[in-house]
Structure formats: C-alpha cells, structure tokens
PDB file of C-alpha atoms in Angstrom:
ATOM      1  CA  LEU A   1      24.922   1.759  11.303  1.00 96.00           C
ATOM      2  CA  THR A   2      21.884   0.198  11.479  1.00 97.00           C
ATOM      3  CA  CYS A   3      19.578   2.876  13.270  1.00 96.00           C
ATOM      4  CA  ILE A   4      16.178   2.116  14.935  1.00 96.00           C
ATOM      5  CA  SER A   5      14.357   5.265  15.225  1.00 93.00           C
ATOM      6  CA  ASN A   6      10.469   5.918  14.840  1.00 90.00           C
ATOM      7  CA  ASN A   7      11.420   8.739  12.206  1.00 86.00           C
ATOM      8  CA  ALA A   8      14.386   9.047  10.132  1.00 80.00           C
ATOM      9  CA  GLY A   9      15.410  12.542  11.807  1.00 79.00           C
ATOM     10  CA  VAL A  10      15.560  15.962  10.372  1.00 82.00           C
ATOM     11  CA  ASP A  11      18.332  17.547   7.977  1.00 84.00           C
ATOM     12  CA  ASP A  12      21.389  18.534  10.104  1.00 84.00           C
ATOM     13  CA  PHE A  13      20.317  17.367  13.474  1.00 85.00           C
ATOM     14  CA  GLY A  14      20.479  14.061  15.234  1.00 86.00           C
ATOM     15  CA  LEU A  15      20.244  11.174  12.956  1.00 89.00           C
ATOM     16  CA  GLY A  16      20.430  13.568   9.976  1.00 89.00           C
ATOM     17  CA  LYS A  17      23.994  14.508  10.935  1.00 92.00           C
ATOM     18  CA  LEU A  18      24.858  10.976  10.406  1.00 94.00           C
ATOM     19  CA  LEU A  19      22.886  10.554   7.476  1.00 93.00           C
ATOM     20  CA  THR A  20      25.062  13.724   5.974  1.00 93.00           C
ATOM     21  CA  THR A  21      28.327  11.731   6.751  1.00 95.00           C
ATOM     22  CA  ARG A  22      27.182   8.591   5.461  1.00 95.00           C
ATOM     23  CA  GLN A  23      27.541   6.629   8.650  1.00 96.00           C
ATOM     24  CA  ILE A  24      24.073   4.872   8.417  1.00 96.00           C
ATOM     25  CA  LYS A  25      23.807   2.168   6.335  1.00 97.00           C
ATOM     26  CA  LYS A  26      20.204   0.874   7.319  1.00 97.00           C
ATOM     27  CA  MET A  27      17.399   2.659   8.872  1.00 95.00           C
ATOM     28  CA  ILE A  28      14.582   0.990  10.700  1.00 96.00           C
ATOM     29  CA  SER A  29      11.772   3.342  11.083  1.00 93.00           C
ATOM     30  CA  SER A  30       7.984   3.967  11.045  1.00 91.00           C
ATOM     31  CA  TYR A  31       8.016   7.397   9.559  1.00 85.00           C
ATOM     32  CA  VAL A  32      10.675   9.244   7.204  1.00 81.00           C
ATOM     33  CA  GLY A  33       9.478  12.648   7.446  1.00 73.00           C
ATOM     34  CA  GLU A  34      11.045  15.704   6.066  1.00 75.00           C
ATOM     35  CA  ASN A  35      14.701  14.788   5.679  1.00 84.00           C
ATOM     36  CA  LYS A  36      16.060  15.658   2.492  1.00 88.00           C
ATOM     37  CA  GLU A  37      19.244  13.971   2.407  1.00 90.00           C
ATOM     38  CA  PHE A  38      17.287  10.640   3.768  1.00 90.00           C
ATOM     39  CA  GLU A  39      15.335  10.870   0.764  1.00 90.00           C
ATOM     40  CA  ARG A  40      17.734  11.555  -1.497  1.00 92.00           C
ATOM     41  CA  GLN A  41      20.105   8.472  -0.128  1.00 94.00           C
ATOM     42  CA  TYR A  42      17.006   6.239   0.017  1.00 92.00           C
ATOM     43  CA  LEU A  43      16.144   7.122  -3.968  1.00 93.00           C
ATOM     44  CA  SER A  44      19.728   6.416  -4.855  1.00 96.00           C
ATOM     45  CA  GLY A  45      20.170   3.365  -3.242  1.00 95.00           C
ATOM     46  CA  GLU A  46      22.862   4.449  -1.001  1.00 96.00           C
ATOM     47  CA  LEU A  47      20.452   3.663   2.096  1.00 95.00           C
ATOM     48  CA  GLU A  48      18.612   0.502   2.863  1.00 96.00           C
ATOM     49  CA  VAL A  49      15.376   1.105   4.637  1.00 93.00           C
ATOM     50  CA  GLU A  50      13.071  -1.170   6.440  1.00 94.00           C
ATOM     51  CA  LEU A  51       9.497   0.869   7.094  1.00 91.00           C
ATOM     52  CA  THR A  52       7.944  -0.881  10.098  1.00 95.00           C
ATOM     53  CA  PRO A  53       4.325   0.243  11.320  1.00 95.00           C
ATOM     54  CA  GLN A  54       4.691   2.246  14.369  1.00 94.00           C
ATOM     55  CA  GLY A  55       2.806  -0.062  16.839  1.00 95.00           C
ATOM     56  CA  THR A  56       4.793  -2.763  15.272  1.00 97.00           C
ATOM     57  CA  LEU A  57       7.964  -1.213  15.998  1.00 97.00           C
ATOM     58  CA  ALA A  58       7.242  -0.382  19.401  1.00 97.00           C
ATOM     59  CA  GLU A  59       6.312  -4.088  20.042  1.00 98.00           C
ATOM     60  CA  LYS A  60       9.351  -5.257  18.118  1.00 98.00           C
ATOM     61  CA  LEU A  61      11.544  -3.328  20.676  1.00 98.00           C
ATOM     62  CA  ARG A  62       9.220  -4.315  23.770  1.00 98.00           C
ATOM     63  CA  ALA A  63       9.823  -8.034  22.617  1.00 98.00           C
ATOM     64  CA  GLY A  64      13.620  -7.725  22.012  1.00 98.00           C
ATOM     65  CA  GLY A  65      14.031  -6.093  25.459  1.00 97.00           C
ATOM     66  CA  ALA A  66      11.806  -8.818  27.389  1.00 97.00           C
ATOM     67  CA  GLY A  67      13.776 -11.864  25.455  1.00 98.00           C
ATOM     68  CA  ILE A  68      11.062 -12.534  23.180  1.00 98.00           C
ATOM     69  CA  PRO A  69      12.460 -13.399  19.421  1.00 98.00           C
ATOM     70  CA  ALA A  70       9.257 -12.990  17.584  1.00 98.00           C
ATOM     71  CA  PHE A  71       5.607 -12.463  17.612  1.00 98.00           C
ATOM     72  CA  PHE A  72       2.337 -12.536  15.404  1.00 98.00           C
ATOM     73  CA  THR A  73       0.361  -9.629  14.173  1.00 98.00           C
ATOM     74  CA  GLN A  74      -2.271  -8.884  11.896  1.00 97.00           C
ATOM     75  CA  THR A  75      -0.782  -5.408  11.238  1.00 97.00           C
ATOM     76  CA  GLY A  76       0.719  -5.635   7.513  1.00 96.00           C
ATOM     77  CA  VAL A  77      -1.165  -8.649   6.641  1.00 97.00           C
ATOM     78  CA  GLY A  78      -1.802  -8.312   2.867  1.00 96.00           C
ATOM     79  CA  THR A  79       0.464  -5.437   2.326  1.00 95.00           C
ATOM     80  CA  LEU A  80       4.250  -4.952   1.197  1.00 93.00           C
ATOM     81  CA  ILE A  81       5.102  -5.353   5.116  1.00 93.00           C
ATOM     82  CA  ALA A  82       4.114  -9.104   5.019  1.00 96.00           C
ATOM     83  CA  GLU A  83       6.411 -10.055   1.828  1.00 95.00           C
ATOM     84  CA  GLY A  84       8.614 -12.836   3.016  1.00 96.00           C
ATOM     85  CA  LYS A  85       7.409 -13.096   6.186  1.00 97.00           C
ATOM     86  CA  GLU A  86       5.835 -16.141   7.855  1.00 98.00           C
ATOM     87  CA  GLU A  87       2.103 -16.234   7.791  1.00 98.00           C
ATOM     88  CA  ARG A  88       0.024 -18.568  10.137  1.00 98.00           C
ATOM     89  CA  GLU A  89      -3.848 -18.610  10.801  1.00 98.00           C
ATOM     90  CA  PHE A  90      -5.172 -18.039  14.436  1.00 98.00           C
ATOM     91  CA  ASN A  91      -8.940 -18.525  15.055  1.00 98.00           C
ATOM     92  CA  GLY A  92      -9.683 -17.947  11.258  1.00 98.00           C
ATOM     93  CA  LYS A  93      -7.579 -14.838  10.847  1.00 98.00           C
ATOM     94  CA  THR A  94      -4.171 -14.365   9.161  1.00 98.00           C
ATOM     95  CA  TYR A  95      -1.154 -13.330  10.996  1.00 98.00           C
ATOM     96  CA  ILE A  96       2.491 -12.549  10.160  1.00 98.00           C
ATOM     97  CA  MET A  97       5.341 -13.220  12.039  1.00 98.00           C
ATOM     98  CA  GLU A  98       7.315 -10.235  13.112  1.00 98.00           C
ATOM     99  CA  GLU A  99      11.049 -10.699  14.631  1.00 98.00           C
ATOM    100  CA  SER A 100      12.116  -8.785  17.567  1.00 98.00           C
ATOM    101  CA  LEU A 101      14.638  -6.155  17.615  1.00 98.00           C
ATOM    102  CA  THR A 102      17.631  -5.588  20.070  1.00 98.00           C
ATOM    103  CA  ALA A 103      20.351  -2.848  19.867  1.00 97.00           C
ATOM    104  CA  ASP A 104      23.848  -2.859  20.792  1.00 98.00           C
ATOM    105  CA  ILE A 105      23.511   0.713  22.238  1.00 98.00           C
ATOM    106  CA  SER A 106      20.399   2.557  23.194  1.00 98.00           C
ATOM    107  CA  LEU A 107      20.233   6.377  23.314  1.00 97.00           C
ATOM    108  CA  VAL A 108      17.218   7.592  24.869  1.00 97.00           C
ATOM    109  CA  LYS A 109      15.835  11.157  26.234  1.00 96.00           C
ATOM    110  CA  ALA A 110      14.210  11.402  29.706  1.00 97.00           C
ATOM    111  CA  TYR A 111      13.275  14.495  31.836  1.00 97.00           C
ATOM    112  CA  LYS A 112      14.501  13.099  35.089  1.00 98.00           C
ATOM    113  CA  ALA A 113      16.847  10.568  36.499  1.00 98.00           C
ATOM    114  CA  ASP A 114      18.393   9.601  40.063  1.00 98.00           C
ATOM    115  CA  LYS A 115      21.877   8.726  40.355  1.00 98.00           C
ATOM    116  CA  ALA A 116      20.855   5.119  39.940  1.00 98.00           C
ATOM    117  CA  GLY A 117      19.576   5.348  36.575  1.00 98.00           C
ATOM    118  CA  ASN A 118      15.611   5.206  37.101  1.00 98.00           C
ATOM    119  CA  LEU A 119      13.867   7.548  34.796  1.00 98.00           C
ATOM    120  CA  VAL A 120      10.943   9.763  34.408  1.00 98.00           C
ATOM    121  CA  PHE A 121       9.732  10.729  30.918  1.00 97.00           C
ATOM    122  CA  ARG A 122       7.375  13.100  30.041  1.00 95.00           C
ATOM    123  CA  LYS A 123       4.620  13.285  27.636  1.00 92.00           C
ATOM    124  CA  THR A 124       5.495  11.272  24.318  1.00 90.00           C
ATOM    125  CA  ALA A 125       9.022  10.706  25.363  1.00 92.00           C
ATOM    126  CA  GLN A 126       7.238   7.772  27.129  1.00 93.00           C
ATOM    127  CA  ASN A 127       6.322   5.853  23.820  1.00 91.00           C
ATOM    128  CA  PHE A 128       9.309   4.697  22.615  1.00 94.00           C
ATOM    129  CA  ASN A 129      12.157   5.664  25.021  1.00 96.00           C
ATOM    130  CA  PRO A 130      11.304   2.832  27.691  1.00 97.00           C
ATOM    131  CA  VAL A 131      11.157  -0.167  25.311  1.00 97.00           C
ATOM    132  CA  CYS A 132      14.230   1.237  23.237  1.00 97.00           C
ATOM    133  CA  ALA A 133      16.215   1.241  26.560  1.00 98.00           C
ATOM    134  CA  MET A 134      14.962  -2.199  27.343  1.00 98.00           C
ATOM    135  CA  ALA A 135      16.179  -3.468  24.057  1.00 98.00           C
ATOM    136  CA  GLY A 136      19.597  -2.077  24.477  1.00 98.00           C
ATOM    137  CA  LYS A 137      22.823  -4.128  25.440  1.00 98.00           C
ATOM    138  CA  ILE A 138      24.001  -0.837  26.665  1.00 98.00           C
ATOM    139  CA  THR A 139      21.610   2.272  27.331  1.00 98.00           C
ATOM    140  CA  VAL A 140      22.837   5.725  27.412  1.00 98.00           C
ATOM    141  CA  ALA A 141      20.162   8.282  28.901  1.00 98.00           C
ATOM    142  CA  GLU A 142      20.544  12.047  28.305  1.00 98.00           C
ATOM    143  CA  VAL A 143      18.312  13.586  30.914  1.00 98.00           C
ATOM    144  CA  GLU A 144      17.475  17.398  32.011  1.00 98.00           C
ATOM    145  CA  GLN A 145      17.702  16.768  35.807  1.00 98.00           C
ATOM    146  CA  ILE A 146      19.795  14.038  37.901  1.00 98.00           C
ATOM    147  CA  VAL A 147      18.434  13.873  41.528  1.00 98.00           C
ATOM    148  CA  GLU A 148      19.661  11.802  44.463  1.00 98.00           C
ATOM    149  CA  ILE A 149      18.580   8.242  44.947  1.00 98.00           C
ATOM    150  CA  GLY A 150      15.412   8.263  46.933  1.00 97.00           C
ATOM    151  CA  GLU A 151      14.297  11.725  45.757  1.00 98.00           C
ATOM    152  CA  LEU A 152      11.945  10.098  42.786  1.00 98.00           C
ATOM    153  CA  ASP A 153       8.820   9.042  44.176  1.00 97.00           C
ATOM    154  CA  PRO A 154       8.631   5.028  43.319  1.00 97.00           C
ATOM    155  CA  ASP A 155       5.209   5.303  41.887  1.00 97.00           C
ATOM    156  CA  ALA A 156       6.496   8.149  39.326  1.00 96.00           C
ATOM    157  CA  ILE A 157       9.425   5.970  37.907  1.00 98.00           C
ATOM    158  CA  HIS A 158       8.787   4.981  34.260  1.00 97.00           C
ATOM    159  CA  LEU A 159      11.883   2.590  33.882  1.00 98.00           C
ATOM    160  CA  PRO A 160      13.923   1.117  36.763  1.00 98.00           C
ATOM    161  CA  GLY A 161      17.637   2.043  36.656  1.00 98.00           C
ATOM    162  CA  ILE A 162      18.608  -1.708  35.829  1.00 97.00           C
ATOM    163  CA  TYR A 163      18.213  -0.567  32.038  1.00 97.00           C
ATOM    164  CA  VAL A 164      20.441   2.226  32.272  1.00 98.00           C
ATOM    165  CA  ASN A 165      24.520   1.967  32.109  1.00 98.00           C
ATOM    166  CA  ARG A 166      25.140   5.611  31.770  1.00 98.00           C
ATOM    167  CA  ILE A 167      23.464   9.042  32.217  1.00 98.00           C
ATOM    168  CA  VAL A 168      24.365  12.303  30.537  1.00 98.00           C
ATOM    169  CA  LEU A 169      23.182  15.632  31.840  1.00 98.00           C
ATOM    170  CA  ASN A 170      21.764  18.162  29.151  1.00 97.00           C
ATOM    171  CA  ALA A 171      19.869  20.874  31.410  1.00 96.00           C
ATOM    172  CA  THR A 172      18.744  22.633  28.507  1.00 93.00           C
ATOM    173  CA  PRO A 173      18.155  20.515  25.323  1.00 91.00           C
ATOM    174  CA  GLU A 174      17.348  21.814  22.061  1.00 84.00           C
ATOM    175  CA  LYS A 175      13.684  20.552  21.170  1.00 75.00           C
ATOM    176  CA  ARG A 176      12.862  20.370  17.541  1.00 69.00           C
ATOM    177  CA  ILE A 177       9.415  20.088  15.827  1.00 65.00           C
ATOM    178  CA  GLU A 178      10.016  18.322  12.800  1.00 60.00           C
ATOM    179  CA  GLN A 179       7.234  20.314  10.980  1.00 62.00           C
ATOM    180  CA  MET A 180       5.230  23.040  12.821  1.00 62.00           C
ATOM    181  CA  THR A 181       1.540  23.598  11.291  1.00 66.00           C
ATOM    182  CA  LEU A 182      -0.611  26.559  12.728  1.00 71.00           C
ATOM    183  CA  LYS A 183      -4.158  27.058  12.095  1.00 74.00           C
ATOM    184  CA  THR A 184      -4.560  30.672  10.209  1.00 74.00           C
ATOM    185  CA  ALA A 185      -6.930  33.066  11.960  1.00 70.00           C
ATOM    186  CA  GLU A 186      -9.921  33.251  10.091  1.00 71.00           C
ATOM    187  CA  GLY A 187     -11.237  36.886   9.367  1.00 52.00           C
TER     188      GLY A 187
END
C-alpha cells in the first residue's frame, strides 16, 4: 500500500499494524512520530517515505479532491523538499510545483453522520478528514453517531454526503494520544 496520513501512526495501532505486517510500501506524511517499526523499516530501506510539510500535504489533498493536478508554493524552496521539482518565479519570488494527491480509498473519522453521509467533525478532526474524504475515489467514514436525514443542522455539516460512500458506526472509539506530556507541579 501507499498510505497518505498526517503522521505515520503509532506502534501496534492503526497504521502501525499495517507496518508490522509489511503491508505498507510507501508513506506520504508530514510527521513520522514515535513509531519504532516505521523508523526501523525506513532506516533499513524497506519503506519509502515522502515527507511533505503539513500545510502542503493538506493542500495536495484539497487540490486532488477539487480536480486540480498541481499548484505552486513557496514552502520547501531551497530545501530537500524542492529537489527534482519544477521551480517558477512569480512576482520576484521562487515557488516549487507540488502535484496533488488522490486516493483509491479514503478512511476518515467523524463525530456524527446522517444516513445520507453528511458529516460533522469535532475539534482537530476537521484539519485533514474533509480533504482526505474529498480526495478519495471511495470514502469510508467511521462515526460515533448516525442520525436520521434532516436531524443535522445544515450549517453544522462540515462535509456533504456526496463525498461519502460508506458509513461505519463505532460508538466508543479508542482515542489515542501519541505522546502525552504533562507539566510537573513545581513545589
């Protein structure tokens, strides 16, 4: 598989399980985090990695979902990110061309869906899930609640159901924190 994700998951959960079973050939991510198996595979040359700045990754998905094949950005100019990419100058500034991303299957998580697939996201789930859904040929949404059509306030819908092909109910999902850091109490 080629997987597109903001991060490369954690050990033994989500993408971490696919890494353990060697089912991922390439990762396109902005952050590789605390996944020891990911690190081992990458350093040993078993896993191809395309690191992409977070905002660029979101825009690549948004552009793919909108049918835009590529765009220019200043992010990454003069760094390893720009190697092998077309450069152009606009108004005296250098930009690199980034190709958009699409996926055969997009797996997203939302808080709530109606039976038509309209989705409501909570908190940071709004960052990548809508653009991932739009970039997928087939989108499967895992949700905590499914309500009847018409129960969602139209102004509260973050993603229209036209982008969602399947809904999976998981009323009590496990919500992991990659690394929890707490401030120690000072005496």
